[in-house]
Amino acid sequence: MGNIVVFGAGGTAGSRICAEAFDRGHRVVAAVRRPEATSYLPAGVRVVTGDVTSERSVRDVAPDADALVVAVGGGERDLWLDAARALVGALRDMPAAPRIVHVGGGSTLLTRKGTRFLDEPDFPEEYREAARGQAAALDYYRSSADGVRWTYVSPPPLEFHPGERTGHYRVGGDEPVTDHEGRSVLTYEDLAVAVVDEIETPRFENTRFAVAY
C-alpha cells in the first residue's frame, strides 16, 4: 500500500485517479484549492488544501508521499509549466523524494508527419493555448528535471471521455496508441487504471508514455 497525493482531485481525471487508487488499498490525499468541492470522493480519501504551483504547498504534502499526481486542468496556459517548476523545485533536494506522475494532454503527441497535434492547422483554436501549456511542461521535465523522478502520461488527442472502466489498455511512446481502424480512444476511468498501474509498477520513469485502447 502506497501514499499517493493527487493535485486536481476535484476534476474529471483527478477524481477517478483518487477513486482507483483508494479502491486498490492505497492511502490517498486529495490536494485541491477548494476542499468543499470534493464531497463525491470516497470517504477514506483525505482532503487537504493544496496548490501544485506553490513549492511550499508541494513540500507540505510531499514528505510522506510515494507519488505526486498532477491532474489539474481548466487553468491558464502557464498553469502546467508553473506546476512542473514548483514540483521539481520542491523535490530536487528532498531526500527520498516522491515521484511525479503528470497527466498531460494528448495534443502533445506526434502525428505521422512528426508534428505535434497542437501545431496542426485544424487543431481547435479554443484548446491551443492550454495545449501549448501542457507542451511547455513536458519540455521542462525533459530539459530541467535532473535529480527528480517523473513520468508524463498522454491520453488520446481527441477521443477521450468519461465512460466504462474495463481495466484494459495499451501503451506507447510519443505517438498515439491506435487500434486496427487507426482510432485512438480511451475513457477517463481506464486512464486512472493506467496511472495507478504505473505508480505500482514503474515502467516509464523520466519519460512520457501514451495510453489508449
PDB file of C-alpha atoms in Angstrom:
ATOM      1  CA  MET A   1       0.000   0.000   0.000  1.00  0.00           C
ATOM      2  CA  GLY A   2       1.417   3.366  -1.034  1.00  0.00           C
ATOM      3  CA  ASN A   3       0.820   7.008  -0.243  1.00  0.00           C
ATOM      4  CA  ILE A   4      -0.487   8.921  -3.268  1.00  0.00           C
ATOM      5  CA  VAL A   5      -1.191  12.655  -3.407  1.00  0.00           C
ATOM      6  CA  VAL A   6      -3.429  13.848  -6.254  1.00  0.00           C
ATOM      7  CA  PHE A   7      -3.363  17.514  -7.223  1.00  0.00           C
ATOM      8  CA  GLY A   8      -6.532  18.405  -9.103  1.00  0.00           C
ATOM      9  CA  ALA A   9      -8.560  15.700  -7.386  1.00  0.00           C
ATOM     10  CA  GLY A  10     -11.753  17.672  -7.938  1.00  0.00           C
ATOM     11  CA  GLY A  11     -11.548  17.292 -11.710  1.00  0.00           C
ATOM     12  CA  THR A  12     -12.627  14.596 -14.131  1.00  0.00           C
ATOM     13  CA  ALA A  13      -9.265  12.829 -14.281  1.00  0.00           C
ATOM     14  CA  GLY A  14      -8.150  13.502 -10.727  1.00  0.00           C
ATOM     15  CA  SER A  15     -11.339  12.249  -9.090  1.00  0.00           C
ATOM     16  CA  ARG A  16     -11.122   8.970 -10.986  1.00  0.00           C
ATOM     17  CA  ILE A  17      -7.453   8.529 -10.121  1.00  0.00           C
ATOM     18  CA  CYS A  18      -8.291   9.085  -6.446  1.00  0.00           C
ATOM     19  CA  ALA A  19     -11.074   6.500  -6.577  1.00  0.00           C
ATOM     20  CA  GLU A  20      -8.953   3.947  -8.451  1.00  0.00           C
ATOM     21  CA  ALA A  21      -6.034   4.277  -6.051  1.00  0.00           C
ATOM     22  CA  PHE A  22      -8.271   4.158  -2.985  1.00  0.00           C
ATOM     23  CA  ASP A  23     -10.114   1.082  -4.254  1.00  0.00           C
ATOM     24  CA  ARG A  24      -6.778  -0.706  -4.574  1.00  0.00           C
ATOM     25  CA  GLY A  25      -5.937  -0.009  -0.939  1.00  0.00           C
ATOM     26  CA  HIS A  26      -3.606   2.959  -1.289  1.00  0.00           C
ATOM     27  CA  ARG A  27      -3.660   5.877   1.125  1.00  0.00           C
ATOM     28  CA  VAL A  28      -4.853   8.809  -0.950  1.00  0.00           C
ATOM     29  CA  VAL A  29      -4.624  12.540  -0.289  1.00  0.00           C
ATOM     30  CA  ALA A  30      -6.642  14.881  -2.488  1.00  0.00           C
ATOM     31  CA  ALA A  31      -4.811  18.214  -2.691  1.00  0.00           C
ATOM     32  CA  VAL A  32      -7.225  20.820  -4.022  1.00  0.00           C
ATOM     33  CA  ARG A  33      -7.750  24.562  -3.898  1.00  0.00           C
ATOM     34  CA  ARG A  34     -11.406  24.175  -2.886  1.00  0.00           C
ATOM     35  CA  PRO A  35     -11.831  21.275  -0.433  1.00  0.00           C
ATOM     36  CA  GLU A  36     -15.585  21.834  -0.245  1.00  0.00           C
ATOM     37  CA  ALA A  37     -15.907  20.700  -3.879  1.00  0.00           C
ATOM     38  CA  THR A  38     -14.763  17.113  -3.260  1.00  0.00           C
ATOM     39  CA  SER A  39     -17.680  15.595  -1.344  1.00  0.00           C
ATOM     40  CA  TYR A  40     -18.093  12.905  -4.032  1.00  0.00           C
ATOM     41  CA  LEU A  41     -14.668  11.342  -3.366  1.00  0.00           C
ATOM     42  CA  PRO A  42     -14.506   8.088  -1.364  1.00  0.00           C
ATOM     43  CA  ALA A  43     -14.927   8.741   2.342  1.00  0.00           C
ATOM     44  CA  GLY A  44     -11.454   7.408   3.128  1.00  0.00           C
ATOM     45  CA  VAL A  45      -9.668   9.913   0.889  1.00  0.00           C
ATOM     46  CA  ARG A  46      -8.094  12.674   2.969  1.00  0.00           C
ATOM     47  CA  VAL A  47      -8.737  16.132   1.527  1.00  0.00           C
ATOM     48  CA  VAL A  48      -6.276  18.979   2.077  1.00  0.00           C
ATOM     49  CA  THR A  49      -5.892  22.462   0.663  1.00  0.00           C
ATOM     50  CA  GLY A  50      -3.062  22.402  -1.874  1.00  0.00           C
ATOM     51  CA  ASP A  51      -1.668  24.401  -4.771  1.00  0.00           C
ATOM     52  CA  VAL A  52       0.534  22.496  -7.212  1.00  0.00           C
ATOM     53  CA  THR A  53       2.078  25.757  -8.464  1.00  0.00           C
ATOM     54  CA  SER A  54       3.465  26.553  -4.996  1.00  0.00           C
ATOM     55  CA  GLU A  55       6.741  24.957  -3.879  1.00  0.00           C
ATOM     56  CA  ARG A  56       5.713  25.470  -0.260  1.00  0.00           C
ATOM     57  CA  SER A  57       2.416  23.668  -0.826  1.00  0.00           C
ATOM     58  CA  VAL A  58       4.190  20.788  -2.568  1.00  0.00           C
ATOM     59  CA  ARG A  59       6.665  20.479   0.304  1.00  0.00           C
ATOM     60  CA  ASP A  60       3.799  20.321   2.793  1.00  0.00           C
ATOM     61  CA  VAL A  61       2.373  17.129   1.260  1.00  0.00           C
ATOM     62  CA  ALA A  62       5.488  15.507  -0.209  1.00  0.00           C
ATOM     63  CA  PRO A  63       7.371  14.039   2.793  1.00  0.00           C
ATOM     64  CA  ASP A  64       5.081  11.030   3.325  1.00  0.00           C
ATOM     65  CA  ALA A  65       4.156  10.513  -0.332  1.00  0.00           C
ATOM     66  CA  ASP A  66       5.355   7.865  -2.752  1.00  0.00           C
ATOM     67  CA  ALA A  67       3.884   9.670  -5.762  1.00  0.00           C
ATOM     68  CA  LEU A  68       2.523  13.116  -6.553  1.00  0.00           C
ATOM     69  CA  VAL A  69      -0.046  13.019  -9.338  1.00  0.00           C
ATOM     70  CA  VAL A  70      -0.702  16.165 -11.364  1.00  0.00           C
ATOM     71  CA  ALA A  71      -4.225  16.083 -12.801  1.00  0.00           C
ATOM     72  CA  VAL A  72      -5.054  19.783 -12.841  1.00  0.00           C
ATOM     73  CA  GLY A  73      -6.933  21.421 -15.679  1.00  0.00           C
ATOM     74  CA  GLY A  74      -9.009  24.351 -16.750  1.00  0.00           C
ATOM     75  CA  GLY A  75      -6.402  26.981 -15.995  1.00  0.00           C
ATOM     76  CA  GLU A  76      -4.393  29.473 -17.978  1.00  0.00           C
ATOM     77  CA  ARG A  77      -1.606  28.405 -20.307  1.00  0.00           C
ATOM     78  CA  ASP A  78       1.127  28.785 -17.662  1.00  0.00           C
ATOM     79  CA  LEU A  79      -0.609  26.528 -15.124  1.00  0.00           C
ATOM     80  CA  TRP A  80       1.112  23.303 -16.160  1.00  0.00           C
ATOM     81  CA  LEU A  81       4.579  24.801 -16.577  1.00  0.00           C
ATOM     82  CA  ASP A  82       4.236  26.543 -13.217  1.00  0.00           C
ATOM     83  CA  ALA A  83       3.231  23.195 -11.705  1.00  0.00           C
ATOM     84  CA  ALA A  84       6.224  21.404 -13.206  1.00  0.00           C
ATOM     85  CA  ARG A  85       8.594  24.097 -11.950  1.00  0.00           C
ATOM     86  CA  ALA A  86       7.130  24.027  -8.448  1.00  0.00           C
ATOM     87  CA  LEU A  87       7.261  20.252  -8.229  1.00  0.00           C
ATOM     88  CA  VAL A  88      10.823  19.970  -9.494  1.00  0.00           C
ATOM     89  CA  GLY A  89      11.961  22.877  -7.326  1.00  0.00           C
ATOM     90  CA  ALA A  90      10.387  21.386  -4.204  1.00  0.00           C
ATOM     91  CA  LEU A  91      11.581  17.824  -4.755  1.00  0.00           C
ATOM     92  CA  ARG A  92      15.048  18.263  -6.234  1.00  0.00           C
ATOM     93  CA  ASP A  93      16.889  18.419  -2.894  1.00  0.00           C
ATOM     94  CA  MET A  94      14.430  16.354  -0.868  1.00  0.00           C
ATOM     95  CA  PRO A  95      15.771  13.012   0.433  1.00  0.00           C
ATOM     96  CA  ALA A  96      13.721  10.051  -0.830  1.00  0.00           C
ATOM     97  CA  ALA A  97      11.525  12.415  -2.821  1.00  0.00           C
ATOM     98  CA  PRO A  98       8.273  11.076  -4.265  1.00  0.00           C
ATOM     99  CA  ARG A  99       7.858  10.533  -7.961  1.00  0.00           C
ATOM    100  CA  ILE A 100       5.896  12.966 -10.140  1.00  0.00           C
ATOM    101  CA  VAL A 101       3.203  11.493 -12.402  1.00  0.00           C
ATOM    102  CA  HIS A 102       1.897  14.277 -14.643  1.00  0.00           C
ATOM    103  CA  VAL A 103      -1.302  13.681 -16.603  1.00  0.00           C
ATOM    104  CA  GLY A 104      -0.685  15.738 -19.724  1.00  0.00           C
ATOM    105  CA  GLY A 105      -2.510  16.470 -22.920  1.00  0.00           C
ATOM    106  CA  GLY A 106      -2.720  14.139 -25.888  1.00  0.00           C
ATOM    107  CA  SER A 107      -2.234  17.153 -28.132  1.00  0.00           C
ATOM    108  CA  THR A 108       1.492  16.983 -27.391  1.00  0.00           C
ATOM    109  CA  LEU A 109       1.696  13.597 -29.131  1.00  0.00           C
ATOM    110  CA  LEU A 110       3.138  13.385 -32.631  1.00  0.00           C
ATOM    111  CA  THR A 111       1.244  12.882 -35.866  1.00  0.00           C
ATOM    112  CA  ARG A 112       2.512  10.544 -38.574  1.00  0.00           C
ATOM    113  CA  LYS A 113       4.233  13.568 -40.098  1.00  0.00           C
ATOM    114  CA  GLY A 114       6.236  14.064 -36.915  1.00  0.00           C
ATOM    115  CA  THR A 115       4.438  17.272 -35.927  1.00  0.00           C
ATOM    116  CA  ARG A 116       2.554  17.773 -32.697  1.00  0.00           C
ATOM    117  CA  PHE A 117      -1.235  17.621 -32.906  1.00  0.00           C
ATOM    118  CA  LEU A 118      -1.429  21.050 -31.289  1.00  0.00           C
ATOM    119  CA  ASP A 119       0.557  22.542 -34.190  1.00  0.00           C
ATOM    120  CA  GLU A 120      -1.769  21.251 -36.906  1.00  0.00           C
ATOM    121  CA  PRO A 121      -3.823  23.933 -38.716  1.00  0.00           C
ATOM    122  CA  ASP A 122      -7.107  22.173 -37.939  1.00  0.00           C
ATOM    123  CA  PHE A 123      -6.409  21.837 -34.206  1.00  0.00           C
ATOM    124  CA  PRO A 124      -9.290  23.554 -32.320  1.00  0.00           C
ATOM    125  CA  GLU A 125      -8.174  27.088 -31.601  1.00  0.00           C
ATOM    126  CA  GLU A 126     -10.010  27.234 -28.272  1.00  0.00           C
ATOM    127  CA  TYR A 127      -7.746  24.471 -26.917  1.00  0.00           C
ATOM    128  CA  ARG A 128      -4.461  25.578 -28.437  1.00  0.00           C
ATOM    129  CA  GLU A 129      -3.203  27.756 -25.577  1.00  0.00           C
ATOM    130  CA  ALA A 130      -3.876  25.060 -22.983  1.00  0.00           C
ATOM    131  CA  ALA A 131      -2.161  22.525 -25.247  1.00  0.00           C
ATOM    132  CA  ARG A 132       0.875  24.767 -25.519  1.00  0.00           C
ATOM    133  CA  GLY A 133       0.944  24.974 -21.744  1.00  0.00           C
ATOM    134  CA  GLN A 134       0.995  21.184 -21.438  1.00  0.00           C
ATOM    135  CA  ALA A 135       3.729  21.020 -24.082  1.00  0.00           C
ATOM    136  CA  ALA A 136       5.818  23.536 -22.124  1.00  0.00           C
ATOM    137  CA  ALA A 137       5.516  21.367 -19.020  1.00  0.00           C
ATOM    138  CA  LEU A 138       6.687  18.284 -20.915  1.00  0.00           C
ATOM    139  CA  ASP A 139       9.634  20.213 -22.357  1.00  0.00           C
ATOM    140  CA  TYR A 140      10.532  21.402 -18.867  1.00  0.00           C
ATOM    141  CA  TYR A 141      10.568  17.899 -17.412  1.00  0.00           C
ATOM    142  CA  ARG A 142      12.753  16.697 -20.275  1.00  0.00           C
ATOM    143  CA  SER A 143      15.246  19.524 -20.009  1.00  0.00           C
ATOM    144  CA  SER A 144      15.293  20.633 -16.389  1.00  0.00           C
ATOM    145  CA  ALA A 145      14.226  17.825 -14.064  1.00  0.00           C
ATOM    146  CA  ASP A 146      17.633  16.320 -13.320  1.00  0.00           C
ATOM    147  CA  GLY A 147      17.626  14.554  -9.976  1.00  0.00           C
ATOM    148  CA  VAL A 148      13.829  14.202  -9.902  1.00  0.00           C
ATOM    149  CA  ARG A 149      11.811  11.151 -10.932  1.00  0.00           C
ATOM    150  CA  TRP A 150       8.935  11.996 -13.247  1.00  0.00           C
ATOM    151  CA  THR A 151       6.519  10.425 -15.720  1.00  0.00           C
ATOM    152  CA  TYR A 152       4.274  12.254 -18.190  1.00  0.00           C
ATOM    153  CA  VAL A 153       1.108  10.437 -19.284  1.00  0.00           C
ATOM    154  CA  SER A 154      -0.690  11.329 -22.528  1.00  0.00           C
ATOM    155  CA  PRO A 155      -4.237  10.109 -23.290  1.00  0.00           C
ATOM    156  CA  PRO A 156      -5.588  10.231 -26.866  1.00  0.00           C
ATOM    157  CA  PRO A 157      -5.540  13.672 -28.502  1.00  0.00           C
ATOM    158  CA  LEU A 158      -9.247  13.607 -29.432  1.00  0.00           C
ATOM    159  CA  GLU A 159     -11.409  10.654 -28.341  1.00  0.00           C
ATOM    160  CA  PHE A 160     -11.003  10.840 -24.579  1.00  0.00           C
ATOM    161  CA  HIS A 161     -14.106  10.933 -22.412  1.00  0.00           C
ATOM    162  CA  PRO A 162     -15.796   9.563 -19.258  1.00  0.00           C
ATOM    163  CA  GLY A 163     -17.175   6.057 -19.632  1.00  0.00           C
ATOM    164  CA  GLU A 164     -16.647   2.461 -18.608  1.00  0.00           C
ATOM    165  CA  ARG A 165     -13.751   1.083 -16.588  1.00  0.00           C
ATOM    166  CA  THR A 166     -12.563  -2.013 -18.453  1.00  0.00           C
ATOM    167  CA  GLY A 167      -9.162  -2.388 -16.810  1.00  0.00           C
ATOM    168  CA  HIS A 168      -7.593  -2.856 -20.244  1.00  0.00           C
ATOM    169  CA  TYR A 169      -5.424  -0.502 -22.281  1.00  0.00           C
ATOM    170  CA  ARG A 170      -2.240  -0.386 -24.355  1.00  0.00           C
ATOM    171  CA  VAL A 171       0.744   1.911 -24.053  1.00  0.00           C
ATOM    172  CA  GLY A 172       3.119   3.577 -26.474  1.00  0.00           C
ATOM    173  CA  GLY A 173       5.637   6.380 -26.749  1.00  0.00           C
ATOM    174  CA  ASP A 174       5.400   9.769 -28.408  1.00  0.00           C
ATOM    175  CA  GLU A 175       2.681   8.842 -30.910  1.00  0.00           C
ATOM    176  CA  PRO A 176      -0.945   7.970 -30.096  1.00  0.00           C
ATOM    177  CA  VAL A 177      -1.782   4.340 -29.455  1.00  0.00           C
ATOM    178  CA  THR A 178      -4.235   3.313 -32.186  1.00  0.00           C
ATOM    179  CA  ASP A 179      -6.470   0.331 -32.867  1.00  0.00           C
ATOM    180  CA  HIS A 180      -6.816  -1.609 -36.116  1.00  0.00           C
ATOM    181  CA  GLU A 181      -9.030   1.149 -37.503  1.00  0.00           C
ATOM    182  CA  GLY A 182      -6.485   3.836 -36.716  1.00  0.00           C
ATOM    183  CA  ARG A 183      -8.535   5.290 -33.838  1.00  0.00           C
ATOM    184  CA  SER A 184      -7.061   6.348 -30.513  1.00  0.00           C
ATOM    185  CA  VAL A 185      -9.752   6.100 -27.821  1.00  0.00           C
ATOM    186  CA  LEU A 186      -9.779   5.945 -24.008  1.00  0.00           C
ATOM    187  CA  THR A 187     -12.061   6.615 -21.055  1.00  0.00           C
ATOM    188  CA  TYR A 188     -11.035   8.620 -18.007  1.00  0.00           C
ATOM    189  CA  GLU A 189     -11.729   5.516 -15.951  1.00  0.00           C
ATOM    190  CA  ASP A 190      -9.087   3.490 -17.782  1.00  0.00           C
ATOM    191  CA  LEU A 191      -6.671   6.392 -17.768  1.00  0.00           C
ATOM    192  CA  ALA A 192      -6.908   6.137 -13.981  1.00  0.00           C
ATOM    193  CA  VAL A 193      -6.127   2.432 -14.201  1.00  0.00           C
ATOM    194  CA  ALA A 194      -3.040   3.158 -16.302  1.00  0.00           C
ATOM    195  CA  VAL A 195      -1.837   5.886 -13.928  1.00  0.00           C
ATOM    196  CA  VAL A 196      -2.162   3.736 -10.807  1.00  0.00           C
ATOM    197  CA  ASP A 197      -0.595   0.753 -12.600  1.00  0.00           C
ATOM    198  CA  GLU A 198       2.398   2.941 -13.446  1.00  0.00           C
ATOM    199  CA  ILE A 199       2.704   4.076  -9.837  1.00  0.00           C
ATOM    200  CA  GLU A 200       2.575   0.489  -8.583  1.00  0.00           C
ATOM    201  CA  THR A 201       4.892  -0.947 -11.257  1.00  0.00           C
ATOM    202  CA  PRO A 202       7.036   1.795 -12.822  1.00  0.00           C
ATOM    203  CA  ARG A 203       7.911   1.276 -16.477  1.00  0.00           C
ATOM    204  CA  PHE A 204       8.265   4.832 -17.758  1.00  0.00           C
ATOM    205  CA  GLU A 205      10.482   6.708 -15.347  1.00  0.00           C
ATOM    206  CA  ASN A 206      11.811  10.036 -16.646  1.00  0.00           C
ATOM    207  CA  THR A 207       9.898   9.778 -19.900  1.00  0.00           C
ATOM    208  CA  ARG A 208       6.451  10.139 -21.442  1.00  0.00           C
ATOM    209  CA  PHE A 209       4.065   7.366 -22.426  1.00  0.00           C
ATOM    210  CA  ALA A 210       0.820   7.360 -24.360  1.00  0.00           C
ATOM    211  CA  VAL A 211      -2.181   5.263 -23.395  1.00  0.00           C
ATOM    212  CA  ALA A 212      -5.306   4.158 -25.285  1.00  0.00           C
ATOM    213  CA  TYR A 213      -7.186   1.004 -26.251  1.00  0.00           C
TER     214      TYR A 213
END
